[in-house]
Each structure stands twice: as C-alpha cells, then as structure tokens.
Amino acid sequence: MELLIPAGNMNKLKSAVQYGANAVYLSGQNFGLREASDNFSLEQLREAVEYCHAHQVKSYITLNGFLHDEDILHVKDYVNFLNQIKADALIISDLGLISFISEFNLIPIHLSTQASCLNSSAGQFWKKHGVKRLILGRETSLAEASEIKRDTGLEVELFIHGSMCMSYSGNCTISNFTQGRDSNRGGCAQSCRFEYSFKEVNEKNNEDKFSLEKSKSYFMSSKDLNGIDLIPEYYNYKIDSVKVEGRMKSEFYAGLTAKAYREAIDLVGAGKTMEFNQRLPILNNYLNKYSHRSYTHASLLEKAQVDSIYDERESEVEGQHNYVGKSLGLYKDNYLMMSVKKKFTIGCLLEFHLFSGENVTTKVGEILDLDLERIEKPKPSSVVLIPLNDKIPNDVLISLVHGG
Amino acid sequence: MYRISLYLSSIDLIKDLASFEAAGIEIVPILSPREYSRQGNSSIKDVGQYLNFKGKKVIELDGLYTEDELHEICHWVKMVSHQDRIHFRVKDLGLLYFILKETNAYAEFLGETYNNSFAISTIAKFGERRITLIGLSNEYSYEMIEKVTSRVDKDIEYMGFGPNLIFYSPRKLLSPLGKVDNFSDDSTKTIDKGINLMGKSEESPHKGFMLHEGSLGTLMYHPKYLNNLNEIFQLIKFGIHSFKVDLRMIRAIDTLPLLENILKFFKKNQNETLENYPHFNGYLRKNKSNKIFHKLKNRVFEDFDLAGNKFIGKCIDVHNQKYILIESFNKDPICSLDIAQFLNPNGKVIKASLEVQECIHQSFDKDIYRIRFIKGVTPMSRVYFENLG
C-alpha cells in the first residue's frame, strides 16, 4: 500500500520523502488547485522529480483545476515538459484536458478527487477515457472503494488524513461569487470556515418554521480526517494508495504525518497487528503535535454525520508543539547547526523528530551564532548552533514543546 | 423552435401549463423526485401522474451518488426507463454511463462543472445520439458558449432565470442546528418539505445566501436570481436553443403570474421587469477566465529559471552584517570570485562577487557555505549563477 504525502514546495517534499512517503504530489505554477501555495517552477519540478527518483519515491504532478479553453491550449508544452522529466503520473480532474492530451501524453493519468468519482459506473466511464487510477471522492466509504476497485480493475486511492471539503469536491464556487477567486482553479478562499448567521425565509405559518437553537454557526466547516486507526481496514479492502491532504501545510505536517503513517502501514503490512494497536496512541500523538481541527473518520465507515461538523472558530485550533526549525548537521563536532523557522528561547524544551524510532528531547542551555557568540532569541530565517550530545541527522524537524 | 426546461415547485402546477402554449416555444416541465434529486419538486410516487401529461418527459436525477446510492437509483431507473422516449437529466457520470449502457432511455447531461468545450464535446461524442441535450455552467460567457456550440452538435442549454447554485454539500448541515422538537429530529418532514433559510457571513463581502436542505444534502444559492432573460435572442444567435427556468423556490401562488411575465421575454423580445424578484444579470459579457487568483510568489523565480540562470541554492542566514550562509544544491563547489545573482523574496536582484570564508557542511545532496556579508541580500533569497550564454 502506497503512502502518498503532499509536497507544497521543495522543503516539504524532502521532509515527506525522508520521513517515509512512497509517493508525493506536487504542482507547477499553473493548472493546479493551490495557487497560494509556493508550488514549483519548471526547474524545481525537474529537481523534485530527480530527487524523488533517487530515493525510489514516485512523483505525481497535479493539473487538477477545472480549465477553460484558453488554459487547455497552453497546457501542451507543460505536459511535454512533464513527459521529458519523467513524472510518474498526472493528477487531472478535467475531462476536456484528459481528452486533449490523450494524443501526446505518455504519463499515466490519475483522476483527481475534484472529479467526484463516487461509484464504479463512473469509474468505468473514466477508464474508457484512459484513466489508470481513481482518486475517489471523500464521500466514498472503504467498502465502496473496494467495490469500485473490483468492478473497474483500476487502482484506487483514498484519502486518509487532512482537511475536508464540506462540499463535493469541485462543486463549490462560493469563492467565485464572494471574492472573485475561482475555487476550482486555485483560488479557494475557504469560505466554508467562516461564521454564518441565519434567518427564516419560510414564514408562511408557524408549522413550517425552522427554529434555530443558534443564530450563528460555523455550519459548513468540517472536522479533519484521521484514519490512522483504520489502516488495517485499508489493507483488508486492498486500497492501493492512502493519501494525505495538505500541500498548503508546513513541512512539519508533511514530515510528522509521513512518519506516523509509515510506521502504521509497515506494522500492519508485516502482520504485526498487536504491535500496531499498542503503538496507535503514540502514532496518534504524532498527529496531535501540529495544529489541526478535531479529527473524524468522515465517511470512511459510514456516511459523515452531524458529529463531523467542526462548529468552531479556526483560530482556536492549536497543536501541542510549534515547529521551530530543522537540523543542518554537526558544526565543529560539538554543536548542532539548526535552521530557525520560528523563535524559541534558552530554557525551552525542543523535540527532535527522528526519521524513524523514538524522538529526542533536550532543554536548550545555550544558543550561539557561527562565531560562537551567544544569542538570546534567534530570528526566523537564520542559522544557530546548539550544544548537543545526541547525534541528530541532517534535515530532522525540530519542534518546541508547549509547556516544556 | 426553442425549449424552456421548466422547474416548478409542485407537480400539481403542471396541469395549468396548457394555457401557456405558444408557437415556437416548447415548455418541458422537469420532474425532480426528491428521493434522488438535489432539490425535489415531487416524489417518485408522482411519476405515474407525470407520465400522463402530454409532451416530453424529463426526470431529473441530479445528485452525485455513492456506490450504494447508485445501486438503488439504477434499479429504479431501469424500471421507469421502459416508458416510451423518457429522458433522464443527470449530473453523475456513473448514472449517465448506466443509462446509456443498461437502458434504452435518452439522457440530458448537466455539465455544470465543465468549463471548456473539450469536455462538453467529449461527453457529446460518448453519448452519441442518446444524449440529447447538454446543460452548461451558468458562468459561461458568450465567447465560451460560442466555442461549445461551434464544436458540439447537440441541443445546448443555458440558464434563463432561476437561483444560481454555488455550493452543494453531501452532508445535511442545517438540521443539526434546529430544535429537536421541531425539525431536526423528524427526517420525514425534512425530506418532504426541505429547509429554507437565508445565511449571511460577517467575514466576507457577500450579502447573504439562500440555503435549502433536502434529502441529498444542503445547497447554497446566490441571494439573487440569475436573470438572462434580456439576453435570450442574443443567446439564440450564439446557438443556444434551450433555456432553464427554475421556479422551484417561488411560492405556488406566485408561480403562474411570474411564468407569464417570463414568457413575454421569449415572445416579444422586449424588456419586461421582474421587480419583485431581486436578480443579477450573470456572466455572459464577462470572461471570468482572466480573473483567476494569481499569487505571484514563485513566478518571478520561474522567469529567472527560464532565462537560463543556474539555480545554486538559498541564503539561509544573513547575520548581523557579518556573514551570509548559502545552502547550495549545486554539484560543483562555490568559489571566491564567482559572480552570483541574489534574487530576494521581494523580487529585487543583487549581483555580487562572492568571498567564500568556509564550507561549513557537506552532505550528499547539499553543501553550506559561509561567505562574506553582501549589502542588500536578505534571508531566503535565491542564488543563481548568471547565464552567460
């Protein structure tokens, strides 16, 4: 079973790969759904694919916006470039694009979840149009995914973790109307996370009245998906690939999610179910270290119900840790060189998230610059030295433990 | 001859349509059984009564269906499809595929999320003669409509008048907000009548939304009706011969007078007013294509790459005007006197000769160099060797 992790930029991609992804998905500058993400320039795409292949990891490139005629006419050179750099698959939602590139594209096509493929009959339609893998809509249950795989003979990919759309993917245009930003061409403004108030419009008689307990609500905001405890089910139902959402999220998210799911998949894949069950609280703890909304199984087992709505303000979400930086290796044998992303101070507790196995924690006694002069509070986007006895590999993610 | 695909709030209103017959206009009332449609105006029990009306029979099943839901619907479709020349109006590609493969019925396809002529023509080819009509997204401009009608030899439908759907959720979002003794605990009532509310947000510039919840989830509409009635004859010139008129949210008592008003637009080509119904005039004269949200964050980098400059790495520290650290992904070493270009995150370019103080770290995929401070270079700037070719 493939573990597929999002890669919004090169740093996130490297974290995903180092922490155990089998495949990553990423986007160029155009034709994707995340225009606000860093995304990759053409040269970076080439570099990213080469990096992935050097680590036996597959790279899937998203072209999953709903395109207009003029967009499609510009896509030919880009697809030819992706053929040339040997991308492993294209993630596409647009039927027009699939039909347009069918004559010259050599890369396998994975149908994006944006196309809302929810049943095997739709799968048959897409199969006839050259699709090799179905990334099923988030409304699909595990049992249904298995049925679709059986009936179509196609690979199936199913989400296992991350933010959820409350709408059927690809069927929401709130951003288009409220912000002038095209939801399905990279401009989603996340209007579903706003607070809404309501009033009655059907007031003909009291019997028809819909009395509200609350006049205000975050009624369109979904809880986040977390299916780590269902990994055995994903295996039983023979899901080919498990997908983590979140190209806009941090490299800390990409790394920790990859680490937790890598271990879970390896344990279950090796038949070590008892060990998996024992490790589950620790693996879930990894997934609680970064900020997230409350978790739900959404529709994996049965149709998402009322308890899948996250009726809270976004800013109230907080993780147990703050991502503060990344290790860059040893300096003069005694110091760990650290690239700083966020402020931390002397005396705080840092956790080093090793690529596998137990993490290392240490209380910061001293922070130095490269001239070995003392720093009190390192600035973001700088490099500092920390005296450390443990040997920490390069590129290990480092977090600040709240209350530590 | 042009057609009006007419949605009424209740099947009972269909019998009154005879008085609206007019030469050159075919009024096709659409049956939307609430069990399988997003916004029902009837029940599957009403199909028998509907089939007794004269004229074309179109049953709308416009949801997106999971595997289990589709099994149930397909079973029902198979039973009903024996009726002579029945048309199913669908959105789900799986249901379309089933109808074309497993029944002899005709299909109308709602291509509301298909924004290009390539997709519409692929659908048209796939269905051959059995797909008789394709409905376009309400966002199409004249320019886009022309592209479709010139490529696709099918009846193409566009919105004439009605609520403009902007969100379709598979979950029921309103029921949980209601009082248990009134609505939320009584699913039968929800299915029968649906819930209608007006939603509003303080956090964005929009004024409000009409919300409707039925058995298939919650739908959100633009607060005003989309009105293209003044454009009908221009649309006909662009190849549109079928118009959707959706009056499902209009009270039964107001429906026929409003329909009479609407038909005047079709008959006389003169401006009528629909003052009682707040409306907006759509997107026909705007090409929304050019209004994609672009965050230009990385485009300046792409231009630099395309100019043939060689990307070396990034500045990971600019320290107190003393030194700069460069994380280099270049396989060749960086040397003193190399000329580099620093592209700052704000797009400013600094060109300078490097003075390497030491290589402080080497690994298989990157090296870190400490170089002498260069004025104007900021953290996170990208480092290139210039294309001298």
GROMACS .gro file of C-alpha atoms in nm, chain B residues 206-362:
model
  157
  610HIS     CA    1  -2.116   3.892   0.030
  611LYS     CA    2  -2.463   3.986   0.143
  612GLY     CA    3  -2.621   3.650   0.202
  613PHE     CA    4  -2.718   3.315   0.059
  614MET     CA    5  -3.036   3.121   0.016
  615LEU     CA    6  -2.997   2.782   0.176
  616HIS     CA    7  -3.201   2.476   0.102
  617GLU     CA    8  -3.168   2.137   0.264
  618GLY     CA    9  -3.331   1.827   0.128
  619SER     CA   10  -3.272   1.456   0.144
  620LEU     CA   11  -2.946   1.469  -0.055
  621GLY     CA   12  -2.774   1.740   0.147
  622THR     CA   13  -2.752   2.116   0.165
  623LEU     CA   14  -2.749   2.352  -0.132
  624MET     CA   15  -2.647   2.717  -0.122
  625TYR     CA   16  -2.763   2.973  -0.375
  626HIS     CA   17  -2.668   3.326  -0.470
  627PRO     CA   18  -2.907   3.563  -0.288
  628LYS     CA   19  -3.048   3.695  -0.616
  629TYR     CA   20  -3.194   3.511  -0.908
  630LEU     CA   21  -2.975   3.481  -1.214
  631ASN     CA   22  -3.164   3.656  -1.490
  632ASN     CA   23  -3.055   3.618  -1.852
  633LEU     CA   24  -3.398   3.688  -1.996
  634ASN     CA   25  -3.285   4.007  -2.166
  635GLU     CA   26  -3.017   3.806  -2.344
  636ILE     CA   27  -3.238   3.535  -2.490
  637PHE     CA   28  -3.228   3.643  -2.852
  638GLN     CA   29  -2.855   3.708  -2.838
  639LEU     CA   30  -2.808   3.362  -2.687
  640ILE     CA   31  -3.015   3.212  -2.968
  641LYS     CA   32  -2.776   3.378  -3.214
  642PHE     CA   33  -2.490   3.207  -3.031
  643GLY     CA   34  -2.653   2.866  -3.076
  644ILE     CA   35  -2.849   2.822  -2.752
  645HIS     CA   36  -3.197   2.683  -2.811
  646SER     CA   37  -3.283   2.557  -2.468
  647PHE     CA   38  -3.327   2.767  -2.155
  648LYS     CA   39  -3.356   2.661  -1.795
  649VAL     CA   40  -3.624   2.842  -1.596
  650ASP     CA   41  -3.620   2.731  -1.235
  651LEU     CA   42  -3.916   2.841  -1.022
  652ARG     CA   43  -3.885   2.579  -0.750
  653MET     CA   44  -3.821   2.841  -0.483
  654ILE     CA   45  -4.117   3.053  -0.589
  655ARG     CA   46  -4.438   3.010  -0.389
  656ALA     CA   47  -4.706   2.818  -0.577
  657ILE     CA   48  -4.944   3.114  -0.571
  658ASP     CA   49  -4.687   3.340  -0.741
  659THR     CA   50  -4.561   3.090  -0.994
  660LEU     CA   51  -4.801   3.124  -1.283
  661PRO     CA   52  -4.807   3.507  -1.287
  662LEU     CA   53  -4.426   3.504  -1.285
  663LEU     CA   54  -4.414   3.246  -1.561
  664GLU     CA   55  -4.647   3.459  -1.767
  665ASN     CA   56  -4.409   3.751  -1.725
  666ILE     CA   57  -4.108   3.539  -1.812
  667LEU     CA   58  -4.270   3.408  -2.129
  668LYS     CA   59  -4.316   3.763  -2.252
  669PHE     CA   60  -3.938   3.783  -2.290
  670PHE     CA   61  -3.948   3.480  -2.518
  671LYS     CA   62  -4.242   3.600  -2.720
  672LYS     CA   63  -4.182   3.965  -2.780
  673ASN     CA   64  -3.814   4.033  -2.743
  674GLN     CA   65  -3.890   4.336  -2.533
  675ASN     CA   66  -3.781   4.431  -2.189
  676GLU     CA   67  -4.014   4.326  -1.912
  677THR     CA   68  -3.942   4.389  -1.549
  678LEU     CA   69  -3.927   4.134  -1.271
  679GLU     CA   70  -3.923   4.386  -0.990
  680ASN     CA   71  -4.049   4.154  -0.720
  681TYR     CA   72  -3.759   3.917  -0.769
  682PRO     CA   73  -3.414   4.056  -0.689
  683HIS     CA   74  -3.189   3.940  -0.966
  684PHE     CA   75  -2.846   3.981  -1.119
  685ASN     CA   76  -2.750   3.961  -1.480
  686GLY     CA   77  -2.489   3.691  -1.496
  687TYR     CA   78  -2.160   3.650  -1.666
  688LEU     CA   79  -2.235   3.646  -2.035
  689ARG     CA   80  -2.039   3.962  -2.105
  690LYS     CA   81  -1.751   3.889  -1.872
  691ASN     CA   82  -1.485   3.635  -1.943
  692LYS     CA   83  -1.411   3.517  -1.591
  693SER     CA   84  -1.115   3.326  -1.729
  694ASN     CA   85  -0.892   3.624  -1.677
  695LYS     CA   86  -0.996   3.662  -1.317
  696ILE     CA   87  -0.815   3.367  -1.172
  697PHE     CA   88  -0.649   3.443  -0.844
  698HIS     CA   89  -0.278   3.452  -0.905
  699LYS     CA   90  -0.039   3.476  -0.618
  700LEU     CA   91   0.277   3.566  -0.799
  701LYS     CA   92   0.500   3.431  -0.526
  702ASN     CA   93   0.700   3.196  -0.744
  703ARG     CA   94   0.651   3.337  -1.090
  704VAL     CA   95   0.944   3.573  -1.067
  705PHE     CA   96   1.159   3.268  -0.987
  706GLU     CA   97   1.021   3.088  -1.286
  707ASP     CA   98   1.114   3.381  -1.511
  708PHE     CA   99   1.466   3.366  -1.370
  709ASP     CA  100   1.487   2.994  -1.437
  710LEU     CA  101   1.353   3.036  -1.786
  711ALA     CA  102   1.618   3.300  -1.860
  712GLY     CA  103   1.871   3.018  -1.827
  713ASN     CA  104   2.027   3.131  -1.497
  714LYS     CA  105   2.167   2.843  -1.300
  715PHE     CA  106   1.999   2.794  -0.963
  716ILE     CA  107   2.257   2.730  -0.690
  717GLY     CA  108   2.064   2.743  -0.367
  718LYS     CA  109   1.922   2.969  -0.098
  719CYS     CA  110   2.051   3.214   0.162
  720ILE     CA  111   1.963   3.053   0.492
  721ASP     CA  112   2.112   3.327   0.712
  722VAL     CA  113   2.223   3.687   0.676
  723HIS     CA  114   2.391   3.751   1.008
  724ASN     CA  115   2.443   4.094   1.165
  725GLN     CA  116   2.621   4.232   0.858
  726LYS     CA  117   2.900   3.977   0.921
  727TYR     CA  118   2.832   3.675   0.704
  728ILE     CA  119   2.583   3.502   0.478
  729LEU     CA  120   2.513   3.128   0.472
  730ILE     CA  121   2.427   2.972   0.136
  731GLU     CA  122   2.268   2.629   0.120
  732SER     CA  123   2.392   2.503  -0.216
  733PHE     CA  124   2.237   2.220  -0.415
  734ASN     CA  125   2.494   2.266  -0.690
  735LYS     CA  126   2.722   1.970  -0.751
  736ASP     CA  127   3.020   2.196  -0.827
  737PRO     CA  128   3.177   2.388  -0.537
  738ILE     CA  129   3.121   2.762  -0.489
  739CYS     CA  130   3.449   2.954  -0.506
  740SER     CA  131   3.565   3.305  -0.420
  741LEU     CA  132   3.534   3.550  -0.709
  742ASP     CA  133   3.237   3.358  -0.854
  743ILE     CA  134   2.978   3.613  -0.966
  744ALA     CA  135   2.634   3.534  -0.824
  745GLN     CA  136   2.290   3.690  -0.851
  746PHE     CA  137   2.077   3.702  -0.538
  747LEU     CA  138   1.704   3.713  -0.605
  748ASN     CA  139   1.542   3.848  -0.289
  749PRO     CA  140   1.189   3.734  -0.196
  750ASN     CA  141   1.064   4.084  -0.289
  751GLY     CA  142   1.194   4.033  -0.645
  752LYS     CA  143   1.497   4.264  -0.613
  753VAL     CA  144   1.817   4.128  -0.770
  754ILE     CA  145   2.164   4.188  -0.621
  755LYS     CA  146   2.465   4.093  -0.831
  756ALA     CA  147   2.794   4.043  -0.645
  757SER     CA  148   3.131   3.872  -0.639
  758LEU     CA  149   3.150   3.605  -0.367
  759GLU     CA  150   3.411   3.577  -0.098
  760VAL     CA  151   3.392   3.226   0.048
  761GLN     CA  152   3.506   3.208   0.411
  762GLU     CA  153   3.448   2.835   0.463
  763CYS     CA  154   3.239   2.539   0.361
  764ILE     CA  155   3.081   2.456   0.694
  765HIS     CA  156   2.885   2.147   0.594
  766GLN     CA  157   2.891   1.888   0.317
   0.00000   0.00000   0.00000
